[in-house]
Amino acid sequence: MCPDTKEATTPGADAPENDSIVVCRNLEKHYRQGAIQVPALRGVDLEIHRGDFATLAGPSGSGKTTLLNMIGGLDYPSAGEIIVDGQDLRALTKSDLAEMRLRKIGFVFQAYNLIPVLTAAENIEFILRLQGVGSRERHERARAALADVGLEGLEDRRPSHLSGGQQQRVAVARALINRPAIVLADEPTANLDTQTAGGLIDLMADLNARHGTTFLMGTHDARVIARSRRHIELTDGRISGDELRNT
Amino acid sequence: MLFGLAWRNLWRQKSRTILSMTSMGFASCLLVFVLSLQLGSYETMKTNTLRIFDGFAQLQPPGYADDPDISNYIHDPVAAIAEVRGVNGISAASPRSSTFVVLANGEISYGAAVFGVDPVAESAVSSLATSVGAGRYLSAGDTDTMVLGSALARNLGVEIGDRVTLLGSAADRSVAADSLQVVGLFDTGIPQVDRQVAQMPIDRFRDTFMMEGGANVIVLGGESLSRVNRALPEVREIGARHGLVTLGWAELQPALKQAITLDATTSSAIYVSLVFVVVFIILNTLYMSVLERTREFGVLLAIGMKPGAIGRMMWIELILLAAVGSFFGIALGATAVLWFQKHGIPVAGMEDIMAQFGLPSRIYPRLSLFSALAGPAAILISVTLGGVIPFLRIRRLEPVSAMGAA
């Protein structure tokens, strides 16, 4: 499962197979730079379990973002297998992958990436619209999601009228609105000041605790790592550590 | 959803959108105006030329158009005239006969085309009566009278009240001769008509040229050329029942038809060029927008929007941009056309040339559904088709590479 795991408490080793949200087997990714093939992932084996609040850390270029992109179906592996919520991503077309992302994955990006022409509530409703959810339900769920992330009353503000922290909270609410199997967050606190970042970590930990939402966060931020219950270390495209933690 | 998002996206770059819409609007407005002006001029040329003499359509015996021989005539035009006058859109039908004669005044003689017309019915199909500058036109009670083109009268040296001698060949091939009194001189502004044409009462013509109640053609008139054109299928049926062929304006004035076709073809090339320029400007703007927003498209792909839906959204943006611009262009162009349709556009210093083409010294654009929509529709369709390029580019986007775009 995770051959490079250092700790005795190897996550996934004793977990039942059907508890796995994400299964990566011998995952490889090579990028071509001219005539040279640059390896980004070199045979990653990893399982993420339902309810995990996990961080994925490592130096720049270690393959964190590449691994998150593979799991999120945003990029194709050069070799190996990825199963997300029971679905083998290799078998999916471009359109199927989009559908899978819409239904099963929530993304939180470093740069928030909200749609600038939509209000906070509309940004969240957008996901539900893509899913074909009716108007009233969309409206109610979007407002509830914003309240859940502490942004009640800011529903009608456009991203340009929200602070960075508020925008990232909207992004978290958007990531959660489709009740995803897993939320993938790539450096979610990188653009936030200390206080705002702390608030966001608290929020994500709280959502994980309350709703059992699975989080996998690529990060350098020690505060995020400190709050995670599972920490995965990636070095040179390989898993170099995987530990469960008591927080 | 896509429509609303596309509309909001348009206004993210207000000044760029307004500029693009303005260029679309200006091009559409220009096309509406120029097309209306051109089509209006064609209509005026056709109407004026046909009204002077040929009428909007004619019923003729078979073969007469190719060989207008006096002996090829309709023996009983009355029944056909009565029937064709009942057709919706045909308000007048006038019998007319003609032949080439020698007109003489003493020692002076000139070749001329002399027409026998019904003075009352003729006024409803031809404007020649209104071109009489000296004397009067033929009237119902006239017997041995004639009206001449002013140039022909000048060449013959005749004035109002003088008599001219006519010598020609009758329908039965016998010699036809007559002496008629000049009662009026017309000046249509068309040199060929003013130099070569004379008219006399049809009853006298029949007597002189041995036509026994016949007529070479039946000239048809109506409220407008377009109304007569719409009535032509029914007229053709009636004509066929009487053994006659029906000639529309293009057959009556093939040279005019060719001139219009040539002009339309030449100007079409200019219009197509204009449409291309505008379409390329708009597509360039859109393509820039696609490049600028590639990262955003990557995000939309990441959160689950399908590439086709993003492509469609951009396409809708493009169509909205073109449609709004065209709408204002049509509105502005149509307003201008309606104003000039009423007041006309003076063409100073071109009166003589215009007269040769049957045009008055002011030209009047004419707004029609075609002139209002053809140009803007061409732009809209071209822009819509051109939108396939950014659409295909978006469809090929991969989320990671798109999000990595600057």
Tab-separated table of C-alpha atoms in Angstrom, chain A:
chain	number	residue	atom	x	y	z
A	1	MET	CA	0.000	0.000	0.000
A	2	CYS	CA	2.402	2.709	1.199
A	3	PRO	CA	5.874	1.151	1.119
A	4	ASP	CA	7.724	4.270	2.220
A	5	THR	CA	5.721	4.794	5.388
A	6	LYS	CA	8.012	5.409	8.350
A	7	GLU	CA	5.653	5.110	11.265
A	8	ALA	CA	4.552	1.903	12.860
A	9	THR	CA	0.978	3.154	12.577
A	10	THR	CA	0.904	2.725	8.822
A	11	PRO	CA	-2.352	4.248	7.597
A	12	GLY	CA	-4.296	2.062	5.280
A	13	ALA	CA	-2.551	-1.118	6.249
A	14	ASP	CA	-5.385	-2.308	8.411
A	15	ALA	CA	-8.183	-0.257	6.894
A	16	PRO	CA	-10.843	-2.140	4.977
A	17	GLU	CA	-10.568	-1.709	1.178
A	18	ASN	CA	-14.102	-0.334	0.872
A	19	ASP	CA	-13.188	2.459	3.313
A	20	SER	CA	-10.768	3.917	0.785
A	21	ILE	CA	-11.858	7.007	-1.051
A	22	VAL	CA	-8.669	7.175	-3.080
A	23	VAL	CA	-6.415	4.323	-4.099
A	24	CYS	CA	-3.213	5.002	-6.050
A	25	ARG	CA	-1.138	2.070	-7.221
A	26	ASN	CA	2.319	2.437	-8.697
A	27	LEU	CA	1.417	5.876	-9.971
A	28	GLU	CA	3.897	7.496	-12.311
A	29	LYS	CA	3.934	10.781	-14.138
A	30	HIS	CA	6.592	12.005	-16.529
A	31	TYR	CA	6.715	15.397	-18.165
A	32	ARG	CA	8.509	15.951	-21.392
A	33	GLN	CA	10.862	18.896	-21.602
A	34	GLY	CA	12.153	18.856	-25.147
A	35	ALA	CA	13.811	15.499	-25.648
A	36	ILE	CA	14.108	14.829	-21.920
A	37	GLN	CA	11.518	13.038	-19.807
A	38	VAL	CA	11.300	14.539	-16.326
A	39	PRO	CA	9.748	12.262	-13.710
A	40	ALA	CA	7.296	13.967	-11.363
A	41	LEU	CA	5.864	10.877	-9.665
A	42	ARG	CA	7.813	7.636	-9.393
A	43	GLY	CA	5.582	4.759	-8.407
A	44	VAL	CA	3.324	6.252	-5.746
A	45	ASP	CA	1.152	3.870	-3.735
A	46	LEU	CA	-1.349	5.622	-1.523
A	47	GLU	CA	-4.760	5.172	0.024
A	48	ILE	CA	-6.876	7.945	1.447
A	49	HIS	CA	-9.672	6.838	3.739
A	50	ARG	CA	-13.099	8.217	4.313
A	51	GLY	CA	-12.919	10.977	6.915
A	52	ASP	CA	-9.169	11.535	6.613
A	53	PHE	CA	-7.902	15.029	7.387
A	54	ALA	CA	-4.575	14.583	5.691
A	55	THR	CA	-1.759	16.817	4.590
A	56	LEU	CA	0.600	16.143	1.739
A	57	ALA	CA	3.899	17.915	2.224
A	58	GLY	CA	7.283	17.996	0.641
A	59	PRO	CA	9.755	20.361	-0.916
A	60	SER	CA	8.977	22.271	-4.057
A	61	GLY	CA	9.065	19.947	-7.035
A	62	SER	CA	8.412	16.883	-4.912
A	63	GLY	CA	5.206	16.164	-6.833
A	64	LYS	CA	2.517	17.350	-4.379
A	65	THR	CA	0.502	19.297	-6.918
A	66	THR	CA	1.000	16.618	-9.562
A	67	LEU	CA	-0.349	13.959	-7.186
A	68	LEU	CA	-3.336	16.127	-6.220
A	69	ASN	CA	-4.032	16.778	-9.921
A	70	MET	CA	-3.918	13.034	-10.654
A	71	ILE	CA	-6.283	12.219	-7.810
A	72	GLY	CA	-8.610	15.035	-8.913
A	73	GLY	CA	-8.710	13.736	-12.469
A	74	LEU	CA	-7.178	16.969	-13.743
A	75	ASP	CA	-4.193	15.250	-15.299
A	76	TYR	CA	-3.464	11.825	-16.694
A	77	PRO	CA	-0.894	9.476	-15.151
A	78	SER	CA	1.896	8.110	-17.332
A	79	ALA	CA	1.469	4.743	-15.641
A	80	GLY	CA	-0.267	3.188	-12.665
A	81	GLU	CA	-3.787	3.141	-11.379
A	82	ILE	CA	-6.010	5.674	-9.590
A	83	ILE	CA	-9.356	4.735	-8.140
A	84	VAL	CA	-11.535	7.498	-6.708
A	85	ASP	CA	-14.645	6.464	-4.833
A	86	GLY	CA	-14.550	3.107	-6.572
A	87	GLN	CA	-14.069	4.522	-10.064
A	88	ASP	CA	-10.957	3.761	-12.096
A	89	LEU	CA	-10.008	7.111	-13.619
A	90	ARG	CA	-8.116	5.482	-16.475
A	91	ALA	CA	-11.401	4.286	-17.925
A	92	LEU	CA	-12.947	7.759	-18.027
A	93	THR	CA	-13.172	10.131	-20.982
A	94	LYS	CA	-12.471	13.833	-20.684
A	95	SER	CA	-16.169	14.486	-20.263
A	96	ASP	CA	-16.575	11.653	-17.738
A	97	LEU	CA	-13.692	13.083	-15.729
A	98	ALA	CA	-15.415	16.477	-15.655
A	99	GLU	CA	-18.578	14.777	-14.428
A	100	MET	CA	-16.589	12.889	-11.793
A	101	ARG	CA	-14.977	16.105	-10.583
A	102	LEU	CA	-18.357	17.765	-10.448
A	103	ARG	CA	-19.944	15.012	-8.377
A	104	LYS	CA	-17.128	13.586	-6.262
A	105	ILE	CA	-14.327	16.079	-5.850
A	106	GLY	CA	-14.136	19.471	-4.191
A	107	PHE	CA	-11.215	21.719	-5.049
A	108	VAL	CA	-9.711	24.513	-2.987
A	109	PHE	CA	-6.984	26.401	-4.828
A	110	GLN	CA	-4.249	28.620	-3.550
A	111	ALA	CA	-5.579	31.565	-5.572
A	112	TYR	CA	-9.264	31.002	-4.580
A	113	ASN	CA	-10.280	30.898	-8.249
A	114	LEU	CA	-13.821	32.131	-7.817
A	115	ILE	CA	-15.767	33.220	-10.890
A	116	PRO	CA	-15.411	37.002	-10.812
A	117	VAL	CA	-18.763	37.843	-12.426
A	118	LEU	CA	-20.762	35.801	-9.927
A	119	THR	CA	-21.614	36.722	-6.329
A	120	ALA	CA	-20.468	34.591	-3.417
A	121	ALA	CA	-23.789	32.715	-3.360
A	122	GLU	CA	-23.840	32.327	-7.147
A	123	ASN	CA	-20.304	30.917	-7.140
A	124	ILE	CA	-21.538	28.167	-4.859
A	125	GLU	CA	-24.818	27.730	-6.715
A	126	PHE	CA	-22.867	27.371	-9.955
A	127	ILE	CA	-21.773	23.858	-8.971
A	128	LEU	CA	-25.379	22.932	-8.194
A	129	ARG	CA	-26.526	24.428	-11.479
A	130	LEU	CA	-24.030	22.228	-13.307
A	131	GLN	CA	-25.529	19.312	-11.438
A	132	GLY	CA	-29.019	20.326	-12.507
A	133	VAL	CA	-30.297	21.089	-9.017
A	134	GLY	CA	-33.503	23.156	-8.942
A	135	SER	CA	-33.507	26.865	-8.246
A	136	ARG	CA	-35.003	26.874	-4.754
A	137	GLU	CA	-32.811	24.050	-3.477
A	138	ARG	CA	-29.733	25.693	-4.961
A	139	HIS	CA	-30.535	28.951	-3.272
A	140	GLU	CA	-31.155	27.374	0.113
A	141	ARG	CA	-28.115	25.130	0.012
A	142	ALA	CA	-25.814	27.961	-1.101
A	143	ARG	CA	-26.980	30.200	1.742
A	144	ALA	CA	-26.602	27.391	4.241
A	145	ALA	CA	-23.099	26.628	2.921
A	146	LEU	CA	-22.074	30.254	3.272
A	147	ALA	CA	-23.471	30.326	6.808
A	148	ASP	CA	-21.483	27.154	7.497
A	149	VAL	CA	-18.241	28.917	6.604
A	150	GLY	CA	-19.171	32.031	8.549
A	151	LEU	CA	-20.096	34.270	5.646
A	152	GLU	CA	-23.767	34.855	6.375
A	153	GLY	CA	-24.834	38.232	4.990
A	154	LEU	CA	-22.147	38.333	2.302
A	155	GLU	CA	-24.106	36.239	-0.193
A	156	ASP	CA	-24.521	39.003	-2.733
A	157	ARG	CA	-20.963	40.269	-2.766
A	158	ARG	CA	-18.783	39.616	-5.753
A	159	PRO	CA	-15.286	38.178	-5.144
A	160	SER	CA	-13.680	41.571	-5.758
A	161	HIS	CA	-15.588	42.883	-2.726
A	162	LEU	CA	-14.423	40.103	-0.400
A	163	SER	CA	-11.126	39.797	1.467
A	164	GLY	CA	-8.704	36.992	0.613
A	165	GLY	CA	-9.816	35.012	3.641
A	166	GLN	CA	-13.477	35.480	2.781
A	167	GLN	CA	-12.840	34.417	-0.804
A	168	GLN	CA	-11.074	31.272	0.381
A	169	ARG	CA	-14.034	30.513	2.665
A	170	VAL	CA	-16.357	30.867	-0.320
A	171	ALA	CA	-14.023	28.507	-2.201
A	172	VAL	CA	-14.275	25.998	0.664
A	173	ALA	CA	-18.061	26.314	0.667
A	174	ARG	CA	-18.045	25.777	-3.101
A	175	ALA	CA	-15.825	22.724	-2.717
A	176	LEU	CA	-18.213	21.243	-0.163
A	177	ILE	CA	-21.549	22.083	-1.744
A	178	ASN	CA	-21.631	18.964	-3.915
A	179	ARG	CA	-21.035	16.782	-0.826
A	180	PRO	CA	-17.852	15.447	-2.409
A	181	ALA	CA	-16.116	12.197	-1.626
A	182	ILE	CA	-12.938	14.176	-1.040
A	183	VAL	CA	-11.799	17.796	-0.925
A	184	LEU	CA	-8.418	18.417	-2.515
A	185	ALA	CA	-6.780	21.623	-1.341
A	186	ASP	CA	-3.557	22.834	-2.926
A	187	GLU	CA	-1.760	25.311	-0.658
A	188	PRO	CA	-5.055	26.686	0.666
A	189	THR	CA	-3.416	29.045	3.158
A	190	ALA	CA	-0.508	30.234	1.026
A	191	ASN	CA	-2.103	33.579	0.129
A	192	LEU	CA	-3.558	34.280	3.582
A	193	ASP	CA	-2.186	36.152	6.564
A	194	THR	CA	-1.518	34.220	9.776
A	195	GLN	CA	-4.793	35.001	11.462
A	196	THR	CA	-6.926	34.343	8.394
A	197	ALA	CA	-5.030	31.142	7.652
A	198	GLY	CA	-5.627	29.977	11.215
A	199	GLY	CA	-9.327	30.646	10.839
A	200	LEU	CA	-9.446	28.688	7.586
A	201	ILE	CA	-7.644	25.702	9.109
A	202	ASP	CA	-10.095	25.757	12.017
A	203	LEU	CA	-12.951	25.872	9.532
A	204	MET	CA	-11.739	22.909	7.504
A	205	ALA	CA	-10.977	20.874	10.624
A	206	ASP	CA	-14.424	21.707	11.951
A	207	LEU	CA	-16.111	20.670	8.683
A	208	ASN	CA	-14.119	17.441	8.730
A	209	ALA	CA	-15.178	16.766	12.280
A	210	ARG	CA	-18.827	17.715	11.835
A	211	HIS	CA	-19.561	16.295	8.384
A	212	GLY	CA	-16.833	13.661	8.118
A	213	THR	CA	-15.656	15.290	4.885
A	214	THR	CA	-12.351	13.847	3.672
A	215	PHE	CA	-9.617	16.434	3.134
A	216	LEU	CA	-6.279	15.997	1.387
A	217	MET	CA	-4.256	19.191	1.529
A	218	GLY	CA	-1.011	19.863	-0.274
A	219	THR	CA	0.823	22.361	1.910
A	220	HIS	CA	4.049	23.751	3.259
A	221	ASP	CA	2.246	25.456	6.110
A	222	ALA	CA	3.353	24.023	9.463
A	223	ARG	CA	0.099	25.159	11.097
A	224	VAL	CA	-1.941	23.127	8.656
A	225	ILE	CA	0.342	20.125	9.096
A	226	ALA	CA	0.092	20.490	12.845
A	227	ARG	CA	-3.698	20.291	12.669
A	228	SER	CA	-3.832	17.290	10.314
A	229	ARG	CA	-4.526	13.808	11.608
A	230	ARG	CA	-2.503	12.202	8.891
A	231	HIS	CA	0.660	13.510	7.347
A	232	ILE	CA	2.102	12.240	4.089
A	233	GLU	CA	5.569	13.288	3.027
A	234	LEU	CA	6.529	13.289	-0.632
A	235	THR	CA	10.130	13.516	-1.793
A	236	ASP	CA	11.324	13.377	-5.396
A	237	GLY	CA	8.044	11.890	-6.556
A	238	ARG	CA	7.961	9.145	-3.971
A	239	ILE	CA	6.096	8.818	-0.673
A	240	SER	CA	8.823	9.173	1.915
A	241	GLY	CA	6.636	9.217	5.004
A	242	ASP	CA	3.040	8.562	6.040
A	243	GLU	CA	2.006	8.950	9.636
A	244	LEU	CA	-1.144	9.155	11.663
A	245	ARG	CA	-1.129	11.868	14.258
A	246	ASN	CA	-3.080	12.718	17.346
A	247	THR	CA	-4.144	16.350	17.269
